[in-house]
Coordinates of C-alpha atoms and ligand atoms in Angstrom, one line a residue:
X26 CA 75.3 94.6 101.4
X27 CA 77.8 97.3 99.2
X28 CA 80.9 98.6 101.0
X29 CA 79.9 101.6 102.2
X30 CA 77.1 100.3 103.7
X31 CA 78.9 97.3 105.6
X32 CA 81.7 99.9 106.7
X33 CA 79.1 102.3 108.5
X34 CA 77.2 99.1 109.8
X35 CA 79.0 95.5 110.2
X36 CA 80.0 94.4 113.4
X37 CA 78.3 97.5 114.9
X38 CA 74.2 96.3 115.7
X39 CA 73.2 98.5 118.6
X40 CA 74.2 98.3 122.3
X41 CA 72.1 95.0 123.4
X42 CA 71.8 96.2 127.0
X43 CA 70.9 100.1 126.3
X44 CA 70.4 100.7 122.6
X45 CA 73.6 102.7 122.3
X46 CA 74.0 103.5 118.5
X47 CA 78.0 103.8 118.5
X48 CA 79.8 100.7 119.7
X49 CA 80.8 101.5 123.5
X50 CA 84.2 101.2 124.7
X51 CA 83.9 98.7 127.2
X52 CA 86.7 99.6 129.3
X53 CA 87.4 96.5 131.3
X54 CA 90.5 93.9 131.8
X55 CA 88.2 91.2 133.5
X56 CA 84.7 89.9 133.4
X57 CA 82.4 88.5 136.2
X58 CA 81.8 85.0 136.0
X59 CA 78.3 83.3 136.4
X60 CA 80.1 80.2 138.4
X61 CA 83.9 78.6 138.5
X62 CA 85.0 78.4 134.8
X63 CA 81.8 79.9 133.6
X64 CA 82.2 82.9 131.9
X65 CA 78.9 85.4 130.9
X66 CA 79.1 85.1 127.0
X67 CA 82.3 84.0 126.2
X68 CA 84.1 86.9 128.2
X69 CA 86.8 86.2 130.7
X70 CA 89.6 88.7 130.0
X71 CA 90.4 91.2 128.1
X72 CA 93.5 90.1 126.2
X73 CA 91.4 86.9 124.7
X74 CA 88.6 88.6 124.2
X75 CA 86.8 92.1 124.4
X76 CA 83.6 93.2 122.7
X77 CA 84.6 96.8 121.5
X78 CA 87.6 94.9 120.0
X79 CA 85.4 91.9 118.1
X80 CA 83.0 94.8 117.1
X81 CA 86.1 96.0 115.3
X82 CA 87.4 92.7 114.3
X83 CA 83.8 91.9 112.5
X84 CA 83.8 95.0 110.6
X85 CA 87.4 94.5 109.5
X86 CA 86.0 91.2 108.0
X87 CA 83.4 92.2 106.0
X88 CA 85.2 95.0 104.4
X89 CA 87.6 92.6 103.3
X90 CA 84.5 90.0 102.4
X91 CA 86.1 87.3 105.1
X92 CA 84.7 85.6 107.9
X93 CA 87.6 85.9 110.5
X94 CA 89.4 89.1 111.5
X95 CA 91.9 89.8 114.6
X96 CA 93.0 92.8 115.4
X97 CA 96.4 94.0 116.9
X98 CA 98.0 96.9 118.4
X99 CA 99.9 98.0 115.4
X100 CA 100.3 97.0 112.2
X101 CA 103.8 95.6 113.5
X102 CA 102.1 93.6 116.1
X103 CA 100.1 91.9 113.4
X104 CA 102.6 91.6 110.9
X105 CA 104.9 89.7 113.5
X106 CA 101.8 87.6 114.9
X107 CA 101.6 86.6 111.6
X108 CA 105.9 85.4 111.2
X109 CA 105.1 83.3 114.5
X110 CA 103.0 80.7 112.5
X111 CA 106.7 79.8 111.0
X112 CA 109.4 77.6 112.5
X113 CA 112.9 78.0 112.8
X114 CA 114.6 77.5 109.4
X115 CA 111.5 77.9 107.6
X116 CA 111.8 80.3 104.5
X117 CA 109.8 83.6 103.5
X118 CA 109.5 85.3 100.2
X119 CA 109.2 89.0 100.7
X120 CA 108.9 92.2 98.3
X121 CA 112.1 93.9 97.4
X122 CA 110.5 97.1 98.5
X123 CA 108.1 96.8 101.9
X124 CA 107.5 98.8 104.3
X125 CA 111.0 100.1 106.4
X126 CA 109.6 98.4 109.2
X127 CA 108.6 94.9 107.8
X128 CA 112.2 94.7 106.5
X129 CA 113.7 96.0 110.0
X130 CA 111.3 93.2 111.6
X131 CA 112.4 90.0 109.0
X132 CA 116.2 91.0 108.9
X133 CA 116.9 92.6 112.0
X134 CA 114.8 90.9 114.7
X135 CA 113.2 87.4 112.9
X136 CA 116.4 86.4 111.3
X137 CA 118.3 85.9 114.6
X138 CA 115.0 83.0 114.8
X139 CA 116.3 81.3 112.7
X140 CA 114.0 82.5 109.6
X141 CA 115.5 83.1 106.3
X142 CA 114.4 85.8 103.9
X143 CA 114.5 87.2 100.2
X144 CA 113.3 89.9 99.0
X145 CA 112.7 89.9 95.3
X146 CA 110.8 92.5 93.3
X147 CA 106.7 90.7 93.5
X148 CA 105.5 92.5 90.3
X149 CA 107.9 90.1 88.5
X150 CA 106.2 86.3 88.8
X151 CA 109.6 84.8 87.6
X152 CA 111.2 86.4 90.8
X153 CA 109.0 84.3 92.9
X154 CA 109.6 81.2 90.8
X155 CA 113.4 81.3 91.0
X156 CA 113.6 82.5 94.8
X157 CA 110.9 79.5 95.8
X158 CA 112.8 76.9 97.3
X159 CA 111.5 73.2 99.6
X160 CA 111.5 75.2 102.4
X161 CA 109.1 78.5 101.3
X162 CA 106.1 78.8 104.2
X163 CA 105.4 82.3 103.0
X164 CA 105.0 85.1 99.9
X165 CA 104.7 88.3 101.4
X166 CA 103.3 91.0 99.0
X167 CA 102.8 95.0 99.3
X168 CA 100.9 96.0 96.6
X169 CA 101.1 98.8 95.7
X170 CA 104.3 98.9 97.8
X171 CA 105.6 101.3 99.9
X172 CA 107.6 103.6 98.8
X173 CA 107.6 103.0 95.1
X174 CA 104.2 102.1 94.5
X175 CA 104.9 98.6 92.6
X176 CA 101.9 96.9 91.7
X177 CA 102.1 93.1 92.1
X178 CA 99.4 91.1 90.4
X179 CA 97.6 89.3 93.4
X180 CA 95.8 86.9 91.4
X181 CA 98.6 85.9 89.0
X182 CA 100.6 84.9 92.0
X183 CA 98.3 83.0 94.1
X184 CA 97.4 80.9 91.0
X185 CA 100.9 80.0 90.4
X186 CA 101.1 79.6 94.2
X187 CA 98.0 77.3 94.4
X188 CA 99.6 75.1 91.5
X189 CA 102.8 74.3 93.3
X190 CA 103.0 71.3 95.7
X191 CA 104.0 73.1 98.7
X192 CA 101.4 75.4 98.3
X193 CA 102.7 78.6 100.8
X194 CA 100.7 81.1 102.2
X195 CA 100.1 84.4 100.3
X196 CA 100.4 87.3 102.5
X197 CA 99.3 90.7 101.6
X198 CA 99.9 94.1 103.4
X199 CA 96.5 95.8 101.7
X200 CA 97.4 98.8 104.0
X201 CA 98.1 101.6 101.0
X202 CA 94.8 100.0 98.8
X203 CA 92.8 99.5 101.8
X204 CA 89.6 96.8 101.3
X205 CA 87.9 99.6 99.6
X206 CA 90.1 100.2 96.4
X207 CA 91.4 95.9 96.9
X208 CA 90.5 93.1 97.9
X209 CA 93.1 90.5 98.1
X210 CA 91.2 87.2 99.5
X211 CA 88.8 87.5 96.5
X212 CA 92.0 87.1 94.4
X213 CA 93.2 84.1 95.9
X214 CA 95.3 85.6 98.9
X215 CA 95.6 83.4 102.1
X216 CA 95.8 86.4 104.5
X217 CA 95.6 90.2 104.0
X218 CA 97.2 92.2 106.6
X219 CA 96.7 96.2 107.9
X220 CA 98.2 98.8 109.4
X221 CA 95.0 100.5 110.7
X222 CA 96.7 103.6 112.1
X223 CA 97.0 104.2 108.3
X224 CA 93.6 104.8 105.9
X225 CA 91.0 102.4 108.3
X226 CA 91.3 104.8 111.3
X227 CA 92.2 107.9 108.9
X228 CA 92.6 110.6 111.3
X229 CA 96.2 110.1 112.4
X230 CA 95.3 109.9 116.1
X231 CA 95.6 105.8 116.1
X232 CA 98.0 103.0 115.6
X233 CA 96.5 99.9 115.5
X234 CA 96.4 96.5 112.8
X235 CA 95.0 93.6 111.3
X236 CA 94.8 90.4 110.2
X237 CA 91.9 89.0 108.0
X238 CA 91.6 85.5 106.4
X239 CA 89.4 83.0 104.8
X240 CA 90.0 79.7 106.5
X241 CA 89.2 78.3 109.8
X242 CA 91.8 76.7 110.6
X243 CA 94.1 79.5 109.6
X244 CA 92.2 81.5 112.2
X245 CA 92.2 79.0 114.8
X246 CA 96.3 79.4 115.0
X247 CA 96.3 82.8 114.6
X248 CA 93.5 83.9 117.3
X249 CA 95.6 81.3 119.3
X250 CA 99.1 83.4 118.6
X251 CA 97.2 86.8 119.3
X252 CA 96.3 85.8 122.8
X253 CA 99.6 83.7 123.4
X254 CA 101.9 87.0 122.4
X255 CA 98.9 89.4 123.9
X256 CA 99.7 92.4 121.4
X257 CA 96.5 93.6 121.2
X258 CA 94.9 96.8 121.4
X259 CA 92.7 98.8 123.7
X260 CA 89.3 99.5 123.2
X261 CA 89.6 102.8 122.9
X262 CA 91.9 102.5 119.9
X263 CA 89.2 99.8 118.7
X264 CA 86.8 102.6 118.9
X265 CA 88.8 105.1 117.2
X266 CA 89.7 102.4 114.2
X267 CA 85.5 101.8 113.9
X268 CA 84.8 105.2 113.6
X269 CA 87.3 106.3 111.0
X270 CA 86.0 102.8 108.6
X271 CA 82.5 104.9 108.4
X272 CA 83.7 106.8 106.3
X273 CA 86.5 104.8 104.8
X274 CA 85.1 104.9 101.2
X275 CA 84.0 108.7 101.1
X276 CA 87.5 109.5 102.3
X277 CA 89.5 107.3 99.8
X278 CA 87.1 108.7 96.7
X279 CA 88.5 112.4 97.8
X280 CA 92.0 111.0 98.7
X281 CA 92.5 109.4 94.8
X282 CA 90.8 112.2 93.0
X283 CA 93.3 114.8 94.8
X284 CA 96.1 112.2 94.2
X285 CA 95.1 111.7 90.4
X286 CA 95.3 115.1 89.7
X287 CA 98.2 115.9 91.4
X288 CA 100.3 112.9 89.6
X289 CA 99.6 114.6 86.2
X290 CA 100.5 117.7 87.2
X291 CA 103.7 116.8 88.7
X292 CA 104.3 114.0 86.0
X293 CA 104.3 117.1 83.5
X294 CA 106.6 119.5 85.8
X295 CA 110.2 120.4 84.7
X296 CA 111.5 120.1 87.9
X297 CA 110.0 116.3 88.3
X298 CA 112.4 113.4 87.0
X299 CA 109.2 110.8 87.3
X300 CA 106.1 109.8 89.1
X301 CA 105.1 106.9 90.5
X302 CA 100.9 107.0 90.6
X303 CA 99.3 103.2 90.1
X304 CA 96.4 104.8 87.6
X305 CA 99.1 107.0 85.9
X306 CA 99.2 105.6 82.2
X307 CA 103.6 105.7 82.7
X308 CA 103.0 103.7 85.2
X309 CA 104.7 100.0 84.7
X310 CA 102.1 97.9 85.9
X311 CA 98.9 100.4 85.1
X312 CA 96.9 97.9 83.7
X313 CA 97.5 95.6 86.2
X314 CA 96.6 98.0 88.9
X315 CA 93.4 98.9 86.6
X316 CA 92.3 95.5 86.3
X317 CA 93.0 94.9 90.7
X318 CA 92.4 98.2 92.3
X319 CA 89.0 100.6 92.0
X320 CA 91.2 104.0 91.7
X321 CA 94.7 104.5 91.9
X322 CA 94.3 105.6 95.9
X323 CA 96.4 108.3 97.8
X324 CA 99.5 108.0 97.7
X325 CA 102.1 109.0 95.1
X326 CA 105.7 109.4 95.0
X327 CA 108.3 110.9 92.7
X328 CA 112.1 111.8 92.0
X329 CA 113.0 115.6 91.8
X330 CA 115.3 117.0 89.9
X331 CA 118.8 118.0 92.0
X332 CA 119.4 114.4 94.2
X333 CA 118.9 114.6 97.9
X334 CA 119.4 117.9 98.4
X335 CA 116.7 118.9 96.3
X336 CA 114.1 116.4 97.4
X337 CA 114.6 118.1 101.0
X338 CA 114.6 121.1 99.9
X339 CA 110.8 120.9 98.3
X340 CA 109.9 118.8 101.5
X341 CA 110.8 121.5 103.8
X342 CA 109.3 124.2 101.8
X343 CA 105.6 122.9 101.8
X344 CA 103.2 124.9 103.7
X345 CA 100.3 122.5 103.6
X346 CA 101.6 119.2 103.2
X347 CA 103.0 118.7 106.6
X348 CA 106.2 117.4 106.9
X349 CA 105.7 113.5 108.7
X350 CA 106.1 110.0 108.5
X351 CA 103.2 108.1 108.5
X352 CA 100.0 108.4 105.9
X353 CA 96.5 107.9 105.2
X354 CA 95.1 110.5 107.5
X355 CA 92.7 113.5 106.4
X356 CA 95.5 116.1 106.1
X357 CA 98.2 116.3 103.3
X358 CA 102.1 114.8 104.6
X359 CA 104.9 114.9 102.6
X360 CA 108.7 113.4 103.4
X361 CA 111.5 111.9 102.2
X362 CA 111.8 108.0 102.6
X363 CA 115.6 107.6 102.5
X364 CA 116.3 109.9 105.0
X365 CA 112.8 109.1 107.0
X366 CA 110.9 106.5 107.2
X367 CA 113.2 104.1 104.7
X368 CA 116.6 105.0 106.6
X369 CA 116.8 101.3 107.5
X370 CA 116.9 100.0 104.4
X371 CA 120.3 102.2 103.7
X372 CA 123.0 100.2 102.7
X373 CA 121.0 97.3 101.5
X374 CA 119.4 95.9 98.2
X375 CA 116.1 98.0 99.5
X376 CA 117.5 101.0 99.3
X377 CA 115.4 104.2 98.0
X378 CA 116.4 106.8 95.8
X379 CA 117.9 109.7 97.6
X380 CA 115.6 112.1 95.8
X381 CA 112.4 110.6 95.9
X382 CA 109.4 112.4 97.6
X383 CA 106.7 110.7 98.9
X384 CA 103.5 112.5 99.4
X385 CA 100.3 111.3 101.6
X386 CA 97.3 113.5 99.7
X387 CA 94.9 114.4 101.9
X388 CA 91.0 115.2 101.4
X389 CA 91.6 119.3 101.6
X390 CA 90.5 121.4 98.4
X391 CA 92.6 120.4 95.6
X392 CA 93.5 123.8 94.8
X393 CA 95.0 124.8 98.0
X394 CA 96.7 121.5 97.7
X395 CA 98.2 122.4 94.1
X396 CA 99.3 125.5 94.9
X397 CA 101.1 124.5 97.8
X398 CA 103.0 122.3 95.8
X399 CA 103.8 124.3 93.5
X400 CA 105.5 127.2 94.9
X401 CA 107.7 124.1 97.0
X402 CA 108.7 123.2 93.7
X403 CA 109.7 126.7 93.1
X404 CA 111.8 126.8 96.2
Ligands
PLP30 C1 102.7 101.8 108.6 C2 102.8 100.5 107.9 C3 103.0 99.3 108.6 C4 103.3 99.3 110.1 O1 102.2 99.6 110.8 P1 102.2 100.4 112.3 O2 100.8 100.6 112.6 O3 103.0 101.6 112.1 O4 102.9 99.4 113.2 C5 103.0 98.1 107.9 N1 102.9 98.1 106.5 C6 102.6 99.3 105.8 C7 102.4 99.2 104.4 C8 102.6 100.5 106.5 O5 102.4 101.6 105.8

């Protein structure tokens, strides 16, 4: 079956017991059990195992054309699930420009493990080459990144990957592409992680994540590490995450078209030092992100004119774009990463430029979403 078909459908067959069309949230910690040890279809608690949640976890794996998914209470949940199939002095490879809170997590929390990191810039192979070292378990890509919008080229990296003797995992956050625009297992990827508060669920009233992959075994350890750690979600955020994927593909269509057309406006603006769109021909990796992605998705970011002052200016001025962390929801956000939601990569090789903007377009009517901008720009 096509995407949009599987988003509206997989996982979600109707209610076995009363026909109920929408998945129901089955609201339980515990299951009864037919005798000791015997559990009524595989249920025995909630934490290991609960249907809303593997109604989720199935649809999550088809979009992403794998048979296993998990699902987790944030994207942070998953992304550290994930970490925990290393051991102490084991070595990870990580963009030089992830999510704030991926860094926070490998430098600030999983280095005190005993994990060692560095970040190099992904969309450069020869970066990954030189940082690679005997003791590499893990590549961990964000493509396109977060803030800057890098574009990494998934499959040139896992076939250098698969051609080295150690063969580490590939790892990639597919949270700004979302399985509809990417698919990062069909390129070789070993696992491809979400933050489904972000584009799956799409309404900005969830935070919840995800971890899909190919193999068995791969699943095996990391359905064991979900339930061992128990950061999982509750089925009424499982609920909310299913019903936002219905309509995953309409919404990222609307999200790109507004975003496209806002890049070359604001890549043409005297006020605008440069944008960062993946399908904008200045681009650096455009072709890449041609050849990978099925539109250049909703997110864009640019530097303005005037340093810090002036990037908080223009984000304080908009009357539509709303002024938030966070992205991937219906309605237009705009902020400033190095003095929101990048703040913790101050003082390090990660840091942002002080005047960069980063704006999360939303699915209103372009022209109210142009016009907004532009008389921010003004201000
Ligand atoms: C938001 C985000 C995360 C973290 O997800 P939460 O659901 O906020 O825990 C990880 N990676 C990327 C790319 C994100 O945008």
């Amino acid at each position: 079956m096509n995407f949009e078909t599987l988003a509206v459908h997989a996982g979600q067959d109707p209610d076995p017991q009363t026909g109920a069309v929408m998945t129901p949230i089955y609201q339980t910690s515990t299951y009864a059990q037919e005798g000791v040890g015997r559990p009524r279809q595989g249920y025995e608690y909630s934490r290991t195992r609960n249907p809303t949640r593997l109604a989720l976890e199935k649809a999550l794996a088809a979009l992403e054309g794998a048979p296993y998914a998990l699902a987790f209470a944030s994207g942070m949940a998953a992304i550290d699930t994930v970490l925990r199939l290393l051991q102490s002095g084991d070595h990870v490879i990580a963009g030089n420009d992830v999510y704030g809170g991926t860094f926070r997590l490998f430098e600030k929390v999983l280095r005190h493990f005993g994990l060692d990191f560095t970040f190099v810039d992904t969309a450069d192979l020869e970066q990954i080459a030189e940082a690679l070292t005997s003791r590499t378990r893990l590549i961990w890509l964000e493509t396109p990144s977060n803030p800057l919008l890098r574009v990494s080229d998934i499959r040139a990296i896992a076939d250098f990957l698969h051609a080295h003797p150690q063969r580490p995992l590939l790892a990639v956050d597919n949270t700004f592409a979302t399985p509809y625009l990417q698919r990062p297992l069909e390129l070789g990827a070993d696992l491809v992680i979400h933050s489904t508060t972000k584009y799956l669920g799409g309404h900005s009233d969830v935070i919840g994540g995800a971890v899909v992959v190919k193999e068995e075994a791969l699943y095996q350890r990391l359905a064991f590490l979900q339930n061992a750690i128990g950061a999982v979600p509750g089925p009424m955020d499982c609920f909310l995450v299913l019903r936002g994927i219905k309509t995953l593909a309409l919404r990222m269509d609307r999200h790109a078209e507004n975003a496209s057309r806002l890049a070359s406006y604001l890549a043409k603006h005297p006020r605008v030092e440069r944008v960062f769109y993946p399908f904008h021909p200045s681009h650096p990796q455009f072709a890449i992100a041609r050849r990978q992605m099925r539109n250049g998705g909703g997110m864009i970011s640019f530097l303005v004119k005037g340093g810090r002052e002036a990037a908080i200016r223009l984000a304080e001025h908009t009357r539509l774009f709303i002024l938030a962390e966070s992205l991937g929801g219906v309605e237009s956000l705009i902020e400033v990463p190095a003095a929101m939601t990048h703040l913790s990569t101050q003082g390090t090789t990660l840091e942002v430029p002080p005047n960069l903007v980063r704006l999360s377009v939303g699915i209103e009517h372009f022209d109210d979403l142009l016009q907004d901008i532009q008389q921010a720009l003004e201000a």
